[in-house]
mmCIF file of C-alpha atoms and ligand atoms in Angstrom:
data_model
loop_
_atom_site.group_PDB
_atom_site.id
_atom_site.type_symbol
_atom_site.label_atom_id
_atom_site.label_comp_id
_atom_site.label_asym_id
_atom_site.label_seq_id
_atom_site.Cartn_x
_atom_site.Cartn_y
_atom_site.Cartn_z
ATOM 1 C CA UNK A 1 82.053 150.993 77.990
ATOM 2 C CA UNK A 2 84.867 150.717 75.746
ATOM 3 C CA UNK A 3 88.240 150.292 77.800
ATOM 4 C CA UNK A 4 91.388 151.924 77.440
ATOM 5 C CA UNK A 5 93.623 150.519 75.125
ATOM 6 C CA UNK A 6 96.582 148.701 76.929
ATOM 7 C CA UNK A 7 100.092 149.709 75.380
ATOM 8 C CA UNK A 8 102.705 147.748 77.694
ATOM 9 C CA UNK A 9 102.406 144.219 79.595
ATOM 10 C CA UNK A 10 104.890 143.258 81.928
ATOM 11 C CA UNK A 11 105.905 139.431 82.258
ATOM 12 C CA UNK A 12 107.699 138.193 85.108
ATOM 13 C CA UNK A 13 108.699 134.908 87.330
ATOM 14 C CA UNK A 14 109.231 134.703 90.463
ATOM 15 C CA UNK A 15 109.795 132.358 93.126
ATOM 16 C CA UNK A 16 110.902 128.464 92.499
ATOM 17 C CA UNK A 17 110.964 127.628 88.807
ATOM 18 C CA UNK A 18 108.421 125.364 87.627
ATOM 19 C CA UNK A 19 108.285 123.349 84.066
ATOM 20 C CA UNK A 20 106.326 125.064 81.855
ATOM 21 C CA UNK A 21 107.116 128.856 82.941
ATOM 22 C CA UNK A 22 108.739 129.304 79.448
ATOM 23 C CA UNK A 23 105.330 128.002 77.580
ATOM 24 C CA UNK A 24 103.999 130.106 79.604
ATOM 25 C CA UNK A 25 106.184 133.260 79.028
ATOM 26 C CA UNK A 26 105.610 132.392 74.840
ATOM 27 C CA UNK A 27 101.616 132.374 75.343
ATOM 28 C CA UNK A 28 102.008 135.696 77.196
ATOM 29 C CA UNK A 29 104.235 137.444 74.567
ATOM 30 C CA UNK A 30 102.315 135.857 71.345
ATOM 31 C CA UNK A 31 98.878 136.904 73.192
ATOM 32 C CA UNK A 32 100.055 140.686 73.266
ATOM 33 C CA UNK A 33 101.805 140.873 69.661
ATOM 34 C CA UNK A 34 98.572 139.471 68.678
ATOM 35 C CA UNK A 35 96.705 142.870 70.549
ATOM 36 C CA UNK A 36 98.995 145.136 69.090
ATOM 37 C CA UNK A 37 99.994 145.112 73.276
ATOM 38 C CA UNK A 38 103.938 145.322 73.773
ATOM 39 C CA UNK A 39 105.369 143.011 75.805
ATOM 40 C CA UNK A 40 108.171 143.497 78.367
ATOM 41 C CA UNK A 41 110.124 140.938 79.831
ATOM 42 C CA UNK A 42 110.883 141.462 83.412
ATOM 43 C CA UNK A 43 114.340 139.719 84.672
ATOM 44 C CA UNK A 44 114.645 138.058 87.849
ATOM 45 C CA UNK A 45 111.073 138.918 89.375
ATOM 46 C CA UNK A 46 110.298 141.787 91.761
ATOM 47 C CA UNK A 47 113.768 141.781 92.003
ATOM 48 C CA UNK A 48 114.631 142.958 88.505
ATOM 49 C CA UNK A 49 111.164 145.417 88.957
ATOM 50 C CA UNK A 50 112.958 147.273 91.299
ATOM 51 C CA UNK A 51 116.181 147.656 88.992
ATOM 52 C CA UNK A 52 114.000 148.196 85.995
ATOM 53 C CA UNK A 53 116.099 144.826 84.444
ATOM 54 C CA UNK A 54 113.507 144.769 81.357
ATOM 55 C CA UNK A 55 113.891 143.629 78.122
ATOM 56 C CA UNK A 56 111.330 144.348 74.887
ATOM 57 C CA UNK A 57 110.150 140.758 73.346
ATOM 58 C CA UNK A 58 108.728 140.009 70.094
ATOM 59 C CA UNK A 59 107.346 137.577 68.650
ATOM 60 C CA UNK A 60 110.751 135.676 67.954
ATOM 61 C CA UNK A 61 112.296 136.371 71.672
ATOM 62 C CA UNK A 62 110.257 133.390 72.467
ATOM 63 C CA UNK A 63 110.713 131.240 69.551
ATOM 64 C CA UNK A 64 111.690 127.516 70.410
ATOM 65 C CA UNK A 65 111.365 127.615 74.032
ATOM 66 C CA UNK A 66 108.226 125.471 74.845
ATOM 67 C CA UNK A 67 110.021 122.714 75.278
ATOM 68 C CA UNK A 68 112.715 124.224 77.656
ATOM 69 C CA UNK A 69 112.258 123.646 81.853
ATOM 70 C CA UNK A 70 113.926 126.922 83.572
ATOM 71 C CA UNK A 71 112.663 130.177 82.830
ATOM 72 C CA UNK A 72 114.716 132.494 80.308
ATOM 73 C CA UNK A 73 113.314 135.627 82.134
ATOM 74 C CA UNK A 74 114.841 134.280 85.483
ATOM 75 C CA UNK A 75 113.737 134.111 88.928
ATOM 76 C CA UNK A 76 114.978 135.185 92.128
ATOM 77 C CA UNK A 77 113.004 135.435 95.517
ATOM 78 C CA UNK A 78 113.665 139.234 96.425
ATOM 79 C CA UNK A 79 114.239 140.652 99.567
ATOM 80 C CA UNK A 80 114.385 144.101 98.881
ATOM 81 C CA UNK A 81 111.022 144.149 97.347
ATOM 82 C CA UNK A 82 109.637 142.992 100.918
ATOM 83 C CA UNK A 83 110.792 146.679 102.292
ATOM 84 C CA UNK A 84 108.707 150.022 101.582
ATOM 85 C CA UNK A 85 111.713 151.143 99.654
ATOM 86 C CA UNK A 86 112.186 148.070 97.236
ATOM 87 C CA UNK A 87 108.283 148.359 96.713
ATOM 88 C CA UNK A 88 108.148 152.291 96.124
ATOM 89 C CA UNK A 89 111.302 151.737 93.234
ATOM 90 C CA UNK A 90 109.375 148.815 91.810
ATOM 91 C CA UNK A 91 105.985 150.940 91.458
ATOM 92 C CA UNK A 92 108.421 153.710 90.306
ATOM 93 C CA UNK A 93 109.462 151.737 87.375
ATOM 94 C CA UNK A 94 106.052 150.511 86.463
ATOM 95 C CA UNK A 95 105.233 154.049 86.255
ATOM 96 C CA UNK A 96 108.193 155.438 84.052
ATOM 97 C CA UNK A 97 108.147 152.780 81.683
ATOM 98 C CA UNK A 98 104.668 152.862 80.931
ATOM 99 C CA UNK A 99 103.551 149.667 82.013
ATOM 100 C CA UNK A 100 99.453 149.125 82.035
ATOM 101 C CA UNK A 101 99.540 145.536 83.528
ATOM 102 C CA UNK A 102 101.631 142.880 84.881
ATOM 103 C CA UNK A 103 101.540 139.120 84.303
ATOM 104 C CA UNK A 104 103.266 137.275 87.501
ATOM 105 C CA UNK A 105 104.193 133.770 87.214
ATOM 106 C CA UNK A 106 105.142 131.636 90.422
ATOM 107 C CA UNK A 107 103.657 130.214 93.481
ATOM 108 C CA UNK A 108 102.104 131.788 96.809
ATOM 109 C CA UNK A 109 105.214 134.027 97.421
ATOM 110 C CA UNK A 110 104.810 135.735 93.676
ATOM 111 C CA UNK A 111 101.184 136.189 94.445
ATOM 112 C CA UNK A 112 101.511 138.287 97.887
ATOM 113 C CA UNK A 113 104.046 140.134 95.354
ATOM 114 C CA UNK A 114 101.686 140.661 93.401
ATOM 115 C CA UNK A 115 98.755 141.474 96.025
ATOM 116 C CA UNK A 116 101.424 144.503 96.986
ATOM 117 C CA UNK A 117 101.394 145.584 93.439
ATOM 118 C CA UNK A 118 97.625 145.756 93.023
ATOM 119 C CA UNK A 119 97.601 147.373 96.680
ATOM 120 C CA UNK A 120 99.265 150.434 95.381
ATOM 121 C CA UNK A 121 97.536 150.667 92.079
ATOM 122 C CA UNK A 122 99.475 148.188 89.741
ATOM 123 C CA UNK A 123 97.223 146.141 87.335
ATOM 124 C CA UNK A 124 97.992 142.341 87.611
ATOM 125 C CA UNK A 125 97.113 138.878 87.071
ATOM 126 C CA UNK A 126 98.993 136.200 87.966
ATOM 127 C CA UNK A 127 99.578 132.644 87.139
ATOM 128 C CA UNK A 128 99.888 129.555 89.385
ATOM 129 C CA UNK A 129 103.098 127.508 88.236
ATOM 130 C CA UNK A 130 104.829 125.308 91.422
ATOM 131 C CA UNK A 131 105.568 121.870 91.004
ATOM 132 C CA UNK A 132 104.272 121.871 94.532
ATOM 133 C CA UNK A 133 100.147 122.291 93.523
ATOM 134 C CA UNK A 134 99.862 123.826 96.340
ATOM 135 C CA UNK A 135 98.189 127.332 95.151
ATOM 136 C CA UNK A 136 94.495 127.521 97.004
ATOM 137 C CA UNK A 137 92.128 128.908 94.099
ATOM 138 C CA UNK A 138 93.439 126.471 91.341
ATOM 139 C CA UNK A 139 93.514 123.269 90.875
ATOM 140 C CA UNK A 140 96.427 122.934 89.160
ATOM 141 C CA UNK A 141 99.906 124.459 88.968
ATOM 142 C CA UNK A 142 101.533 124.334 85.714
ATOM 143 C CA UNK A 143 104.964 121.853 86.613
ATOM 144 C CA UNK A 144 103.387 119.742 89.009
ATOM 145 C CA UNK A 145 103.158 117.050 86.219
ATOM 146 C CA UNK A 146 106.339 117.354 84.960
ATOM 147 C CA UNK A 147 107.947 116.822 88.396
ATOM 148 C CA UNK A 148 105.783 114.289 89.504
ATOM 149 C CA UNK A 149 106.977 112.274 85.947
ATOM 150 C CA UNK A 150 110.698 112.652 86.844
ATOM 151 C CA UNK A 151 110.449 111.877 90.886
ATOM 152 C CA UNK A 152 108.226 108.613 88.907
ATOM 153 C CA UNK A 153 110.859 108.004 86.762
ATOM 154 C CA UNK A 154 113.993 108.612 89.054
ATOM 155 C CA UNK A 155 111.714 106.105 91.417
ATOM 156 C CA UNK A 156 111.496 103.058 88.848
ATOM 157 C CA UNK A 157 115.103 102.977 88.504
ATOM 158 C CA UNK A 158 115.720 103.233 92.182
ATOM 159 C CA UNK A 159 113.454 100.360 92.772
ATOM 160 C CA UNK A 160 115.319 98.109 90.012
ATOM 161 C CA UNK A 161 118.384 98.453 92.307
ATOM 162 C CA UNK A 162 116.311 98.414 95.379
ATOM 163 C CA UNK A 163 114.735 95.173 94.175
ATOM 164 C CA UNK A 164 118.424 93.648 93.319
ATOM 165 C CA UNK A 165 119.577 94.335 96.677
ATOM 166 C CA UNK A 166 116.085 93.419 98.537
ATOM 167 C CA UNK A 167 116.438 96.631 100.606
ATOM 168 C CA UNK A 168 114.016 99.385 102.200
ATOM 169 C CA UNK A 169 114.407 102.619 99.930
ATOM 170 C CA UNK A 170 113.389 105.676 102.048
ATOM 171 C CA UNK A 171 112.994 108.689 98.970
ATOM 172 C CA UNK A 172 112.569 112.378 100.160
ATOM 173 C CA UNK A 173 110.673 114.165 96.947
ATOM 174 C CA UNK A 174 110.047 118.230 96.700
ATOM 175 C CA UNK A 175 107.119 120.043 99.023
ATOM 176 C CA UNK A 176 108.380 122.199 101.891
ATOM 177 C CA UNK A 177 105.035 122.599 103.084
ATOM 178 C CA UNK A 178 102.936 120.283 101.136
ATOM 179 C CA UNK A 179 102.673 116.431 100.442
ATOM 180 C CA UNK A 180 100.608 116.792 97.132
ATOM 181 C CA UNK A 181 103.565 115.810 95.161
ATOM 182 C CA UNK A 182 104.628 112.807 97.711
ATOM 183 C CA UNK A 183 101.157 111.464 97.501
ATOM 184 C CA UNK A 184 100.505 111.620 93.742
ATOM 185 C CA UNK A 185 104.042 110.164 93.077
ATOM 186 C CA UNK A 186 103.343 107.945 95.973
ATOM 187 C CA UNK A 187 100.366 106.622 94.311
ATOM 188 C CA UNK A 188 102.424 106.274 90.417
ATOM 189 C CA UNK A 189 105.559 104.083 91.845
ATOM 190 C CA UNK A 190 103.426 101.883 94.218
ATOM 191 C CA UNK A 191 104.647 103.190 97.402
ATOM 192 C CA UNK A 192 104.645 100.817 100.971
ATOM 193 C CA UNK A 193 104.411 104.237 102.660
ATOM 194 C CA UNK A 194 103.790 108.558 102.441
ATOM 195 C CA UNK A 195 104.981 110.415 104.797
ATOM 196 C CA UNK A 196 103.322 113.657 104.278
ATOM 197 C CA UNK A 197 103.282 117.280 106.469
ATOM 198 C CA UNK A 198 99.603 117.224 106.376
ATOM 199 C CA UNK A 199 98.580 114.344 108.065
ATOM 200 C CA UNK A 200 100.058 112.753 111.580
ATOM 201 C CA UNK A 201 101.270 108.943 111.278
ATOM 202 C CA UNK A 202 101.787 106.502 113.329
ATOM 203 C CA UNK A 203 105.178 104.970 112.410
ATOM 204 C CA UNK A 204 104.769 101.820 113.957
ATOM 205 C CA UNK A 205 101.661 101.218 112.178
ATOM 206 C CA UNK A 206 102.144 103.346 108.524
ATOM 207 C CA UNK A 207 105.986 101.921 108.207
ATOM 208 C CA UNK A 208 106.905 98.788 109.984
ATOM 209 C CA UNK A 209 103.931 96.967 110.193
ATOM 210 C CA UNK A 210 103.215 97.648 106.360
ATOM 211 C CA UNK A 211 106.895 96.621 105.565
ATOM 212 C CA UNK A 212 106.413 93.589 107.831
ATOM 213 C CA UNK A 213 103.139 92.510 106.126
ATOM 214 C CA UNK A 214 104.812 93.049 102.652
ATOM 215 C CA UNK A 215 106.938 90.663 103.126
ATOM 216 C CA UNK A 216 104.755 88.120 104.874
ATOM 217 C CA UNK A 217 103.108 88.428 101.116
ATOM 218 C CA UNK A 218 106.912 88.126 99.591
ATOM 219 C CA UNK A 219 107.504 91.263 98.614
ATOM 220 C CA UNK A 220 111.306 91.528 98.581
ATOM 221 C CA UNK A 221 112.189 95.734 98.142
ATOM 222 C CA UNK A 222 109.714 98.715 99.613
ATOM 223 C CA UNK A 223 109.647 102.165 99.170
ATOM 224 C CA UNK A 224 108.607 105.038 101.679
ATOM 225 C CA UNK A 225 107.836 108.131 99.996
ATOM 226 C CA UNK A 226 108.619 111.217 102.314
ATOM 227 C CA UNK A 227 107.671 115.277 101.827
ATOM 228 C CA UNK A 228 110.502 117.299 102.048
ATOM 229 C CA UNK A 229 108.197 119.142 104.748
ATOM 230 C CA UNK A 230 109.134 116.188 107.385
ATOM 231 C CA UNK A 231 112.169 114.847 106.199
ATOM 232 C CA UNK A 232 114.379 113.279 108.836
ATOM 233 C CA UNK A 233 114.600 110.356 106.168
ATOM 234 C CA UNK A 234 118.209 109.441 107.672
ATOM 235 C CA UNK A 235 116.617 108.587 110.998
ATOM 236 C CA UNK A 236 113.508 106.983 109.161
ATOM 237 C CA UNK A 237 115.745 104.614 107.730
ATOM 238 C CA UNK A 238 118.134 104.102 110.983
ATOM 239 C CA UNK A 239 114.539 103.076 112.548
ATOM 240 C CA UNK A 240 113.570 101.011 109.756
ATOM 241 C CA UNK A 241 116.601 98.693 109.866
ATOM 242 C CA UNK A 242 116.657 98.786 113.682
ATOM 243 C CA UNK A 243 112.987 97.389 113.836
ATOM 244 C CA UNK A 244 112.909 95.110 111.093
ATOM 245 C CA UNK A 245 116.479 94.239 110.148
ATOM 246 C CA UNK A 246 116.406 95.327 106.987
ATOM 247 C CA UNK A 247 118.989 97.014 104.498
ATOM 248 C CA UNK A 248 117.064 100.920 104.260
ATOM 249 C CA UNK A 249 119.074 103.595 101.501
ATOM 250 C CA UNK A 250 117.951 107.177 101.241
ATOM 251 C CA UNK A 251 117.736 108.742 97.924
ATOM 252 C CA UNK A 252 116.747 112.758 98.031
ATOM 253 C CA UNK A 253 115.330 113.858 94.714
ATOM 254 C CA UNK A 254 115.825 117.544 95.238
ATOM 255 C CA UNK A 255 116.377 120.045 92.131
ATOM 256 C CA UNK A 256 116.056 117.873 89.596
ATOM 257 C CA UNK A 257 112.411 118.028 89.895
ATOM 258 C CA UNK A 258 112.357 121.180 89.340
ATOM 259 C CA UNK A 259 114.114 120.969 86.099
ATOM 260 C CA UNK A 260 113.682 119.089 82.246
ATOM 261 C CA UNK A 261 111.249 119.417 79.619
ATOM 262 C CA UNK A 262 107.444 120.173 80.900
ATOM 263 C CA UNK A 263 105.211 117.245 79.946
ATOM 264 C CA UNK A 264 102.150 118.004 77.632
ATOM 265 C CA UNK A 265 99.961 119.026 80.201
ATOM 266 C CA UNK A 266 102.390 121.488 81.463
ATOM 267 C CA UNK A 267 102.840 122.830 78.085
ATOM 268 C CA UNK A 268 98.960 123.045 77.417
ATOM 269 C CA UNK A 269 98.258 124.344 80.522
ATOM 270 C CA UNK A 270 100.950 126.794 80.692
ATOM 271 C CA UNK A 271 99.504 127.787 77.302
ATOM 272 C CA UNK A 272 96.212 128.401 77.876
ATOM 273 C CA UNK A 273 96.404 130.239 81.036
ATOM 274 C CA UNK A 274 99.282 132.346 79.276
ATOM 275 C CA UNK A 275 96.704 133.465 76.762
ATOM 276 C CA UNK A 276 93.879 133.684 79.116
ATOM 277 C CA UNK A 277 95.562 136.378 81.570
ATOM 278 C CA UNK A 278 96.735 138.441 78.705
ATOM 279 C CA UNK A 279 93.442 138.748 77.158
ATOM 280 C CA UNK A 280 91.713 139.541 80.732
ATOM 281 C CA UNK A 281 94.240 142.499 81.057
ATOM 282 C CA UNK A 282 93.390 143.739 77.692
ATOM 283 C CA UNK A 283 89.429 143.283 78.429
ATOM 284 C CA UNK A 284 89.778 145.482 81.227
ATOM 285 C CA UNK A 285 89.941 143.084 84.023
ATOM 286 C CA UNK A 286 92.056 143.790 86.956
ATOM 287 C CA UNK A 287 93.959 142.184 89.991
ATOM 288 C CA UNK A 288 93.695 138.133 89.679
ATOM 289 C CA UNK A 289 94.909 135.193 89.231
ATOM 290 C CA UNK A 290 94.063 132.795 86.795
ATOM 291 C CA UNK A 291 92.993 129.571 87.781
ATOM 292 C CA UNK A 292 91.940 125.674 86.883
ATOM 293 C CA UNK A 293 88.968 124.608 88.439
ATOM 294 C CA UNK A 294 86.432 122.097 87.648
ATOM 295 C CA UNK A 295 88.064 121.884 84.245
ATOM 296 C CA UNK A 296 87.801 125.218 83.106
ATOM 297 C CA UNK A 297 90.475 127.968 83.179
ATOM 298 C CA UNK A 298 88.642 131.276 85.244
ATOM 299 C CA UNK A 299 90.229 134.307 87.130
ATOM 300 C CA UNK A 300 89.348 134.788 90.525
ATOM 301 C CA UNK A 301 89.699 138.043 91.909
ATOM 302 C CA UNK A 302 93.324 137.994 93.778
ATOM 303 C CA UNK A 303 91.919 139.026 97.282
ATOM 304 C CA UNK A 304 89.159 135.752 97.011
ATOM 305 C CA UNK A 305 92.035 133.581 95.599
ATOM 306 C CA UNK A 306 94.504 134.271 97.996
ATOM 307 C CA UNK A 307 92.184 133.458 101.167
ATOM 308 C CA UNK A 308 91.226 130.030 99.540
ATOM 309 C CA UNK A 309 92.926 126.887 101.176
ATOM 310 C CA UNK A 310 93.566 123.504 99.160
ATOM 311 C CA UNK A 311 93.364 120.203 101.264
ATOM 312 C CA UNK A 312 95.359 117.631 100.035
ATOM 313 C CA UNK A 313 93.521 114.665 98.702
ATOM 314 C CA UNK A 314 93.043 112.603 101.630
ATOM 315 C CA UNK A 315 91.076 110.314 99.148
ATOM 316 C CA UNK A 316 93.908 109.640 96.747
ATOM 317 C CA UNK A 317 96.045 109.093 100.117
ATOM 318 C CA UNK A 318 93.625 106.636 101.030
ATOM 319 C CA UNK A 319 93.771 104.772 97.397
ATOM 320 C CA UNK A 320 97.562 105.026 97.588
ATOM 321 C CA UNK A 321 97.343 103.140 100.849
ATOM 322 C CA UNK A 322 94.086 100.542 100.236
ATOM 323 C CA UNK A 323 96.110 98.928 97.539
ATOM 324 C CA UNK A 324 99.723 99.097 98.217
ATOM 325 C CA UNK A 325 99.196 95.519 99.858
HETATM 326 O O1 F6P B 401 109.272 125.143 93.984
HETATM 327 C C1 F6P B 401 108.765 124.776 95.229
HETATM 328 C C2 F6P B 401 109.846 124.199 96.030
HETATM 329 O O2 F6P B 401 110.364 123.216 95.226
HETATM 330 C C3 F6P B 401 109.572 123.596 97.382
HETATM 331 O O3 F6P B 401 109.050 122.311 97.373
HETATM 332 C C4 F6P B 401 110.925 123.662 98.008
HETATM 333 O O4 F6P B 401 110.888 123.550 99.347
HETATM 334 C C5 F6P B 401 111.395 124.992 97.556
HETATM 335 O O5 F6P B 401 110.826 125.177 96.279
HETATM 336 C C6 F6P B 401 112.862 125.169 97.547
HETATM 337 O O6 F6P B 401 113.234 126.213 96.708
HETATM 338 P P1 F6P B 401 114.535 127.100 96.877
HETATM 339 O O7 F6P B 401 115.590 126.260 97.498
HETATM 340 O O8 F6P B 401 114.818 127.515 95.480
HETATM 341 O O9 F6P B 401 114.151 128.246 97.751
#
């Protein structure tokens, strides 16, 4: 059956910003010109859904901005859109403007959005980007790359220092609720320790005896990598130099790993699954988000996709660990 021809697409992020949101943006814009589909930009997220903040884009509205972290459409995290009133006024403006689908960009806060949308008859599909990889269906969230380069980065200069001064440096990198980040970047800079939410340690054994056999071995400067889900880092390092004498400083990434210009993969990525959620709105498919799994991009309907859980990889934790001696 032949299906109805799409007119207007929505685009919107919501939700922490995420390298590669803009690449992302441009894919979903150049996909609809493409389609003879007009795209809308919607400001701000939910939030700017509710105040009908929309712009029209062409094909030159997104010219030069692959390269750019942020998002030029905004984000916000909207309250209002949580009560039956904010939600009515957003479907209200989905209506009036003639809107056939919207593409939502963000983490697992943009999708329950979006699971409202779809709940009261709004067409979407939305996008995992979160530098925190921590969406359930896919195996990748366009930004986590990025970030985990500049925490890496930020990370190899702290240890020249580090190593100058033969101290302990305790770094707190992003992931409120998840250590995916702390464990890859963990792995990248060599880390003596990862303190993660997800898994209970012992830090007699994961901190001060590891620190103690490092230097046994003559290593003069160690790093413990903590998740911004545990933090405490200032009494980490208080402990630290109480139990081994050592000099400990605390560095705390924060924001700027959310920001800079996405790596290639977040650009690709971002790209592809840009492209790939337009054209399953135009072919008729409704209500998912688009995904990475086993190497292929896929939509998974949003219901399924929002019930799946990702563990973090206890094996890479493991690796991390096995040769940090
Ligand atoms: O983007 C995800 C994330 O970076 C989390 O790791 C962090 O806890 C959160 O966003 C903080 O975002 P905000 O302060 O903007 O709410």
């Amino acid at each position: 059956m032949e299906q109805p021809k799409l007119r207007r697409i929505g685009i919107l992020t919501s939700g922490g910003d995420a390298p590669g949101m803009n690449a992302a943006i441009r894919a979903c814009v150049r996909t609809c010109i493409k389609n003879d589909v007009t795209p809308i930009g919607i400001r701000r997220g939910y939030q700017g859904l509710i105040h009908a903040d929309t712009v029209e884009m062409d094909a030159h509205s997104v010219n030069g901005i692959t390269d750019r972290g942020g998002t030029i459409l905004y984000t916000a995290r909207s309250e209002d859109f949580m009560t039956p009133d904010g939600l009515n006024r957003a479907v209200q403006t989905v209506k009036y403007m003639g809107i056939d689908g919207i593409v939502c960009i963000g983490g697992d806060g943009t999708f329950r959005g979006a699971k409202t949308l779809a709940d009261k008859g709004v067409n979407v599909m939305g996008i995992p980007a979160t530098i925190d990889n921590d969406i359930g269906c896919s195996h990748y969230t366009i930004g986590f790359d990025t970030a985990a380069n500049t925490a890496m980065l930020a990370i190899d200069k702290l240890s020249d220092t580090m190593q100058s001064h033969e101290r302990v440096s305790v770094v707190e990198v992003m992931g409120r609720h998840a250590g995916h980040l702390a464990v890859y970047v963990g792995l990248a800079v060599g880390a003596t320790s990862i303190i993660i939410p997800e898994f209970p340690f012992d830090f007699d054994r994961n901190v001060i005896e590891q620190i103690r056999e490092g230097r046994m071995r003559g290593k003069n400067h160690h790093l413990i990598i903590v998740a911004e889900g545990v933090g405490k880092c200032d009494e980490i390092s208080r402990r630290i130099t109480d139990e081994t004498g050592l000099e400990a400083r605390v560095s705390i990434l924060g924001y700027i790993q959310r920001g800079g210009s996405p790596s290639t993969r977040d650009r690709v990525m971002a790209s592809r699954m840009g492209h790939f959620a337009v054209e399953q709105l135009i072919n008729g498919k409704r209500n998912g988000i688009v995904c990475y799994r086993d190497s292929r991009i896929v939509a998974v309907p949003i219901d399924e996709a929002m019930s799946m859980t990702k563990q973090l990889d206890a094996y890479m934790y493991k690796v991390a660990y096995d040769i940090t001696i």
